[in-house]
Structure formats: structure tokens, C-alpha cells
């Protein structure tokens, strides 16, 4: 892997799309694992679990999307400086410690899309998220009250899951939706039906098609011509009488 050791001793490791295969721990130098701050090896064919050796308080960026990693998404309690977590497009089946993510106060961007988390509950995250993508994971539930707490949320993707449509979940998602309506924020996925009722959103009305100004002018000219013809006919009739 391409390794950069910085003057402060921190390690930046990046090797994306290089057709790497086999377990991830086999391609990480054990002597530098504890010093890694940036680890990116997406779009390869890496297998197995994420090694515990890289789960440190120095890790800030972890991007392992689009591999064949599996098992549990590891306990990240010690990763207090983690800012980005990209594990989309793998074969993870569960969270080793769902409660750990709420303690990661600096975590701003999470992509877990297209994993095999059937039956799992989406964990609560700290309130600093700006991006949360968990589409197509077949998740069964979520910490409803936590979603709207992320005041900086810009992108929220909940498609392709089995979230229950309880009132609490609807209110929380609607709170996030309200935040996402301004400043080019985006909400991807459908809101629960009773959530729309709670917000009392009126059904979308079909726009009324207004005639174009040019067409209006043509209509007025036709009407004027018709009136002129009627007046001429009336005059002719009067003259004949």
C-alpha cells in the first residue's frame, strides 16, 4: 500500500482500486497500524473483518467501501477522533457495539449503504452528522429521536430498509426533513405515511397551465375580428331594411 509517514509520526495509507485481495490485516504493516490517521482502500476485493489494530484514537478517516469485507462492523469506542466512516458495498451483517457511535462527537459523514444488516437497528450517532447514507441495508429499526438532533444534516438516505412507521419515528424523520428543506439540502427516500399526516402536508396539486402571452394575443385578435364581422353583418341588415 502507498504509505506516507508524516513528521508528527502519523501515517496516511491509501491504495484505492488496485485489485487488492485477501484479508485487510495482511496488507497493513503491524508496526504502523497504531499510528494510522487516514486509511483508504476502497474498490478492491478485500475480505474478512476490519482488524482491531487500526481502531485507535488517532484514526480520523476510514474508507473501505466496495470490497468484500464481512462479519461485524467493529466496536469503535476508542476512535474518538473519527470524522468519516465509509463502509458501503460490503457484506457486514451486524454492529459489534451499536452504542459506540453516539460517543463519536467528531463523526460527520457515514456511508453504510448496501450491506447485509437485515434485522439490525440503525444505531444512534452523535449530533455532528452532515451526511448519513444507510440505503439498501434491510435495517429493521432506528433510534428515531436521534435523527433530528443532527442540526448540520445535509444528506439523509434511508431507502431500501424496513423501518417501522411509529409516530416517534415519523416525528424525528420529519424534523430532519424540515432541516433538509433549506440551503440545497436533500432528503432521499420516502417519509412514513402517518408522518405526512403529522406534518399535515396537503396533496400536491396539478399545476394549472396558463396560456402563453403570444397565444393570448392571438385569441384577442380573433375575438376582435369576430366582433367586427358581427358589426358589419348588423349594418348590412339595417341597410337592407
mmCIF file of C-alpha atoms in Angstrom:
data_model
loop_
_atom_site.group_PDB
_atom_site.id
_atom_site.type_symbol
_atom_site.label_atom_id
_atom_site.label_comp_id
_atom_site.label_asym_id
_atom_site.label_seq_id
_atom_site.Cartn_x
_atom_site.Cartn_y
_atom_site.Cartn_z
ATOM 1 C CA UNK A 1 0.000 0.000 0.000
ATOM 2 C CA UNK A 2 1.039 3.605 -0.538
ATOM 3 C CA UNK A 3 2.201 4.788 2.867
ATOM 4 C CA UNK A 4 3.023 8.320 3.899
ATOM 5 C CA UNK A 5 4.655 8.870 7.286
ATOM 6 C CA UNK A 6 4.327 12.490 8.324
ATOM 7 C CA UNK A 7 6.741 14.493 10.502
ATOM 8 C CA UNK A 8 4.434 14.139 13.511
ATOM 9 C CA UNK A 9 4.614 10.348 13.184
ATOM 10 C CA UNK A 10 1.087 9.907 11.861
ATOM 11 C CA UNK A 11 0.551 7.515 8.958
ATOM 12 C CA UNK A 12 -1.572 8.077 5.862
ATOM 13 C CA UNK A 13 -2.320 4.900 3.944
ATOM 14 C CA UNK A 14 -4.136 4.986 0.596
ATOM 15 C CA UNK A 15 -4.482 2.408 -2.153
ATOM 16 C CA UNK A 16 -7.853 2.616 -3.894
ATOM 17 C CA UNK A 17 -8.925 0.476 -6.826
ATOM 18 C CA UNK A 18 -5.731 -1.594 -7.057
ATOM 19 C CA UNK A 19 -7.359 -5.039 -7.190
ATOM 20 C CA UNK A 20 -6.119 -5.973 -3.726
ATOM 21 C CA UNK A 21 -7.480 -9.240 -2.384
ATOM 22 C CA UNK A 22 -7.275 -11.248 0.800
ATOM 23 C CA UNK A 23 -7.689 -10.093 4.413
ATOM 24 C CA UNK A 24 -7.125 -6.438 5.202
ATOM 25 C CA UNK A 25 -4.757 -7.094 8.097
ATOM 26 C CA UNK A 26 -2.397 -8.878 5.694
ATOM 27 C CA UNK A 27 -1.750 -5.667 3.788
ATOM 28 C CA UNK A 28 -1.313 -3.380 6.815
ATOM 29 C CA UNK A 29 2.120 -3.123 8.394
ATOM 30 C CA UNK A 30 1.666 -4.046 12.039
ATOM 31 C CA UNK A 31 4.415 -1.611 13.059
ATOM 32 C CA UNK A 32 2.456 1.375 11.699
ATOM 33 C CA UNK A 33 -1.138 0.252 12.351
ATOM 34 C CA UNK A 34 -1.387 2.113 15.669
ATOM 35 C CA UNK A 35 -0.325 5.384 14.019
ATOM 36 C CA UNK A 36 -2.728 5.367 11.051
ATOM 37 C CA UNK A 37 -4.869 8.510 10.831
ATOM 38 C CA UNK A 38 -6.072 8.045 7.243
ATOM 39 C CA UNK A 39 -6.892 4.611 5.815
ATOM 40 C CA UNK A 40 -8.478 4.358 2.364
ATOM 41 C CA UNK A 41 -8.590 1.161 0.333
ATOM 42 C CA UNK A 42 -11.939 1.257 -1.405
ATOM 43 C CA UNK A 43 -12.849 -0.527 -4.639
ATOM 44 C CA UNK A 44 -10.720 -3.630 -4.126
ATOM 45 C CA UNK A 45 -11.562 -7.252 -3.266
ATOM 46 C CA UNK A 46 -10.502 -7.283 0.391
ATOM 47 C CA UNK A 47 -12.122 -9.939 2.574
ATOM 48 C CA UNK A 48 -12.522 -10.798 6.239
ATOM 49 C CA UNK A 49 -13.007 -8.421 9.134
ATOM 50 C CA UNK A 50 -11.618 -4.972 9.869
ATOM 51 C CA UNK A 51 -8.593 -5.572 12.116
ATOM 52 C CA UNK A 52 -8.756 -4.222 15.649
ATOM 53 C CA UNK A 53 -5.221 -2.902 15.289
ATOM 54 C CA UNK A 54 -6.420 0.129 13.306
ATOM 55 C CA UNK A 55 -9.154 1.002 15.818
ATOM 56 C CA UNK A 56 -7.256 3.728 17.685
ATOM 57 C CA UNK A 57 -7.844 7.268 18.941
ATOM 58 C CA UNK A 58 -5.654 8.520 16.082
ATOM 59 C CA UNK A 59 -7.869 7.226 13.272
ATOM 60 C CA UNK A 60 -9.719 10.081 11.534
ATOM 61 C CA UNK A 61 -10.732 8.699 8.152
ATOM 62 C CA UNK A 62 -11.723 5.110 7.344
ATOM 63 C CA UNK A 63 -12.837 4.342 3.786
ATOM 64 C CA UNK A 64 -13.187 0.668 2.855
ATOM 65 C CA UNK A 65 -16.252 0.842 0.604
ATOM 66 C CA UNK A 66 -16.814 -1.584 -2.270
ATOM 67 C CA UNK A 67 -14.874 -4.571 -1.005
ATOM 68 C CA UNK A 68 -15.952 -7.996 0.280
ATOM 69 C CA UNK A 69 -15.430 -7.347 3.976
ATOM 70 C CA UNK A 70 -17.843 -9.077 6.305
ATOM 71 C CA UNK A 71 -18.758 -10.046 9.840
ATOM 72 C CA UNK A 72 -19.377 -7.262 12.327
ATOM 73 C CA UNK A 73 -18.839 -3.544 11.938
ATOM 74 C CA UNK A 74 -16.316 -3.290 14.780
ATOM 75 C CA UNK A 75 -16.591 -1.545 18.128
ATOM 76 C CA UNK A 76 -15.217 1.943 17.510
ATOM 77 C CA UNK A 77 -15.451 3.324 21.014
ATOM 78 C CA UNK A 78 -11.757 4.245 21.073
ATOM 79 C CA UNK A 79 -11.938 6.086 17.725
ATOM 80 C CA UNK A 80 -12.856 9.391 19.346
ATOM 81 C CA UNK A 81 -11.293 11.438 16.525
ATOM 82 C CA UNK A 82 -13.023 9.586 13.681
ATOM 83 C CA UNK A 83 -14.619 12.002 11.209
ATOM 84 C CA UNK A 84 -15.537 9.908 8.177
ATOM 85 C CA UNK A 85 -16.689 6.286 8.065
ATOM 86 C CA UNK A 86 -17.282 4.762 4.616
ATOM 87 C CA UNK A 87 -18.078 1.037 4.610
ATOM 88 C CA UNK A 88 -20.690 0.889 1.832
ATOM 89 C CA UNK A 89 -20.874 -2.008 -0.596
ATOM 90 C CA UNK A 90 -19.570 -4.765 1.684
ATOM 91 C CA UNK A 91 -21.039 -7.824 3.427
ATOM 92 C CA UNK A 92 -21.304 -6.672 7.031
ATOM 93 C CA UNK A 93 -24.147 -8.370 8.905
ATOM 94 C CA UNK A 94 -24.235 -6.675 12.304
ATOM 95 C CA UNK A 95 -22.899 -3.932 14.588
ATOM 96 C CA UNK A 96 -20.496 -5.217 17.243
ATOM 97 C CA UNK A 97 -21.398 -2.340 19.576
ATOM 98 C CA UNK A 98 -24.207 -0.096 18.266
ATOM 99 C CA UNK A 99 -23.961 2.309 21.200
ATOM 100 C CA UNK A 100 -20.358 3.279 20.384
ATOM 101 C CA UNK A 101 -21.272 5.609 17.523
ATOM 102 C CA UNK A 102 -23.118 8.052 19.738
ATOM 103 C CA UNK A 103 -19.843 8.717 21.566
ATOM 104 C CA UNK A 104 -18.013 9.759 18.395
ATOM 105 C CA UNK A 105 -18.603 13.513 18.659
ATOM 106 C CA UNK A 106 -16.471 14.392 15.599
ATOM 107 C CA UNK A 107 -18.081 11.913 13.210
ATOM 108 C CA UNK A 108 -19.663 13.954 10.389
ATOM 109 C CA UNK A 109 -20.002 11.598 7.419
ATOM 110 C CA UNK A 110 -21.250 7.976 7.402
ATOM 111 C CA UNK A 111 -21.873 5.688 4.409
ATOM 112 C CA UNK A 112 -23.081 2.172 5.193
ATOM 113 C CA UNK A 113 -25.204 1.616 2.077
ATOM 114 C CA UNK A 114 -25.658 -1.836 0.521
ATOM 115 C CA UNK A 115 -24.619 -4.064 3.406
ATOM 116 C CA UNK A 116 -26.390 -7.153 4.750
ATOM 117 C CA UNK A 117 -27.691 -5.739 8.019
ATOM 118 C CA UNK A 118 -31.060 -7.471 7.879
ATOM 119 C CA UNK A 119 -32.870 -7.238 11.209
ATOM 120 C CA UNK A 120 -30.334 -4.835 12.714
ATOM 121 C CA UNK A 121 -31.355 -1.486 14.179
ATOM 122 C CA UNK A 122 -29.705 1.669 12.902
ATOM 123 C CA UNK A 123 -27.643 2.959 15.830
ATOM 124 C CA UNK A 124 -27.754 6.483 17.190
ATOM 125 C CA UNK A 125 -24.954 8.771 16.078
ATOM 126 C CA UNK A 126 -23.524 11.885 17.680
ATOM 127 C CA UNK A 127 -25.127 15.182 16.764
ATOM 128 C CA UNK A 128 -22.460 16.311 14.276
ATOM 129 C CA UNK A 129 -23.560 14.350 11.187
ATOM 130 C CA UNK A 130 -23.808 16.177 7.882
ATOM 131 C CA UNK A 131 -24.212 13.028 5.746
ATOM 132 C CA UNK A 132 -25.875 9.711 6.615
ATOM 133 C CA UNK A 133 -26.422 7.095 3.908
ATOM 134 C CA UNK A 134 -27.798 3.717 5.005
ATOM 135 C CA UNK A 135 -29.845 2.829 1.930
ATOM 136 C CA UNK A 136 -30.390 -0.798 0.885
ATOM 137 C CA UNK A 137 -29.283 -2.367 4.160
ATOM 138 C CA UNK A 138 -32.615 -4.009 5.094
ATOM 139 C CA UNK A 139 -32.419 -2.432 8.553
ATOM 140 C CA UNK A 140 -35.372 -3.107 10.839
ATOM 141 C CA UNK A 141 -35.434 -0.012 13.041
ATOM 142 C CA UNK A 142 -33.747 3.225 14.007
ATOM 143 C CA UNK A 143 -33.112 5.447 17.006
ATOM 144 C CA UNK A 144 -35.910 7.778 15.986
ATOM 145 C CA UNK A 145 -35.284 10.614 18.402
ATOM 146 C CA UNK A 146 -31.660 10.973 17.305
ATOM 147 C CA UNK A 147 -32.037 11.808 13.610
ATOM 148 C CA UNK A 148 -33.391 15.309 14.057
ATOM 149 C CA UNK A 149 -30.704 16.105 16.633
ATOM 150 C CA UNK A 150 -28.135 16.449 13.850
ATOM 151 C CA UNK A 151 -28.578 20.144 13.140
ATOM 152 C CA UNK A 152 -25.972 20.123 10.367
ATOM 153 C CA UNK A 153 -27.537 17.231 8.434
ATOM 154 C CA UNK A 154 -27.378 17.822 4.671
ATOM 155 C CA UNK A 155 -27.854 14.391 3.089
ATOM 156 C CA UNK A 156 -30.074 11.660 4.514
ATOM 157 C CA UNK A 157 -30.685 8.434 2.577
ATOM 158 C CA UNK A 158 -32.979 5.848 4.223
ATOM 159 C CA UNK A 159 -34.207 3.980 1.152
ATOM 160 C CA UNK A 160 -34.371 0.190 0.976
ATOM 161 C CA UNK A 161 -34.943 -0.572 4.664
ATOM 162 C CA UNK A 162 -37.773 -1.872 6.850
ATOM 163 C CA UNK A 163 -38.143 0.966 9.317
ATOM 164 C CA UNK A 164 -41.352 0.784 11.322
ATOM 165 C CA UNK A 165 -43.760 3.647 10.880
ATOM 166 C CA UNK A 166 -44.346 4.629 14.506
ATOM 167 C CA UNK A 167 -45.308 8.161 15.492
ATOM 168 C CA UNK A 168 -41.982 8.775 17.204
ATOM 169 C CA UNK A 169 -40.017 7.753 14.112
ATOM 170 C CA UNK A 170 -42.213 9.879 11.887
ATOM 171 C CA UNK A 171 -41.757 12.972 14.041
ATOM 172 C CA UNK A 172 -37.991 12.501 14.132
ATOM 173 C CA UNK A 173 -37.690 11.971 10.382
ATOM 174 C CA UNK A 174 -39.937 14.950 9.753
ATOM 175 C CA UNK A 175 -37.718 17.049 11.980
ATOM 176 C CA UNK A 176 -34.751 16.085 9.838
ATOM 177 C CA UNK A 177 -36.831 16.701 6.734
ATOM 178 C CA UNK A 178 -37.603 20.225 7.908
ATOM 179 C CA UNK A 179 -33.893 20.842 8.299
ATOM 180 C CA UNK A 180 -33.266 19.427 4.853
ATOM 181 C CA UNK A 181 -35.630 21.751 3.017
ATOM 182 C CA UNK A 182 -33.303 24.758 3.020
ATOM 183 C CA UNK A 183 -29.870 25.548 1.638
ATOM 184 C CA UNK A 184 -29.951 22.865 -1.065
ATOM 185 C CA UNK A 185 -30.191 20.061 1.477
ATOM 186 C CA UNK A 186 -31.541 16.735 0.247
ATOM 187 C CA UNK A 187 -33.831 14.079 1.658
ATOM 188 C CA UNK A 188 -33.694 10.777 -0.173
ATOM 189 C CA UNK A 189 -36.326 8.168 0.456
ATOM 190 C CA UNK A 190 -39.982 8.280 1.402
ATOM 191 C CA UNK A 191 -41.459 9.636 4.598
ATOM 192 C CA UNK A 192 -43.811 7.395 6.597
ATOM 193 C CA UNK A 193 -47.448 7.881 5.660
ATOM 194 C CA UNK A 194 -48.508 8.944 9.141
ATOM 195 C CA UNK A 195 -45.526 11.276 9.164
ATOM 196 C CA UNK A 196 -47.123 13.207 6.332
ATOM 197 C CA UNK A 197 -50.322 13.347 8.365
ATOM 198 C CA UNK A 198 -48.459 14.661 11.389
ATOM 199 C CA UNK A 199 -46.985 17.438 9.305
ATOM 200 C CA UNK A 200 -50.350 17.986 7.574
ATOM 201 C CA UNK A 201 -48.797 18.262 4.149
ATOM 202 C CA UNK A 202 -51.544 18.936 1.571
ATOM 203 C CA UNK A 203 -51.577 16.696 -1.517
ATOM 204 C CA UNK A 204 -49.672 18.036 -4.446
ATOM 205 C CA UNK A 205 -51.932 19.966 -6.797
ATOM 206 C CA UNK A 206 -51.521 19.708 -10.503
ATOM 207 C CA UNK A 207 -50.150 22.990 -11.836
ATOM 208 C CA UNK A 208 -52.624 24.997 -13.847
ATOM 209 C CA UNK A 209 -51.360 25.598 -17.323
ATOM 210 C CA UNK A 210 -51.609 29.301 -18.105
ATOM 211 C CA UNK A 211 -51.805 30.362 -21.739
ATOM 212 C CA UNK A 212 -48.669 31.935 -23.088
ATOM 213 C CA UNK A 213 -48.782 35.695 -23.766
ATOM 214 C CA UNK A 214 -48.424 35.164 -27.512
ATOM 215 C CA UNK A 215 -51.389 32.778 -27.546
ATOM 216 C CA UNK A 216 -53.474 35.275 -25.562
ATOM 217 C CA UNK A 217 -52.728 37.974 -28.096
ATOM 218 C CA UNK A 218 -53.828 35.707 -30.943
ATOM 219 C CA UNK A 219 -57.088 34.916 -29.145
ATOM 220 C CA UNK A 220 -57.792 38.602 -28.585
ATOM 221 C CA UNK A 221 -57.200 39.369 -32.265
ATOM 222 C CA UNK A 222 -59.607 36.585 -33.265
ATOM 223 C CA UNK A 223 -62.268 37.919 -30.905
ATOM 224 C CA UNK A 224 -61.783 41.414 -32.261
ATOM 225 C CA UNK A 225 -62.135 40.152 -35.818
ATOM 226 C CA UNK A 226 -65.281 38.220 -34.896
ATOM 227 C CA UNK A 227 -66.839 41.339 -33.351
ATOM 228 C CA UNK A 228 -66.007 43.390 -36.442
ATOM 229 C CA UNK A 229 -67.672 40.814 -38.673
ATOM 230 C CA UNK A 230 -70.783 40.785 -36.489
ATOM 231 C CA UNK A 231 -70.992 44.586 -36.620
ATOM 232 C CA UNK A 232 -70.639 44.578 -40.412
ATOM 233 C CA UNK A 233 -73.418 41.997 -40.724
ATOM 234 C CA UNK A 234 -75.687 44.067 -38.489
ATOM 235 C CA UNK A 235 -75.035 47.181 -40.568
ATOM 236 C CA UNK A 236 -75.781 45.339 -43.809
ATOM 237 C CA UNK A 237 -79.066 44.019 -42.373
ATOM 238 C CA UNK A 238 -80.091 47.532 -41.308
ATOM 239 C CA UNK A 239 -79.321 48.939 -44.749
ATOM 240 C CA UNK A 240 -81.379 46.238 -46.433
ATOM 241 C CA UNK A 241 -84.346 47.092 -44.188
#
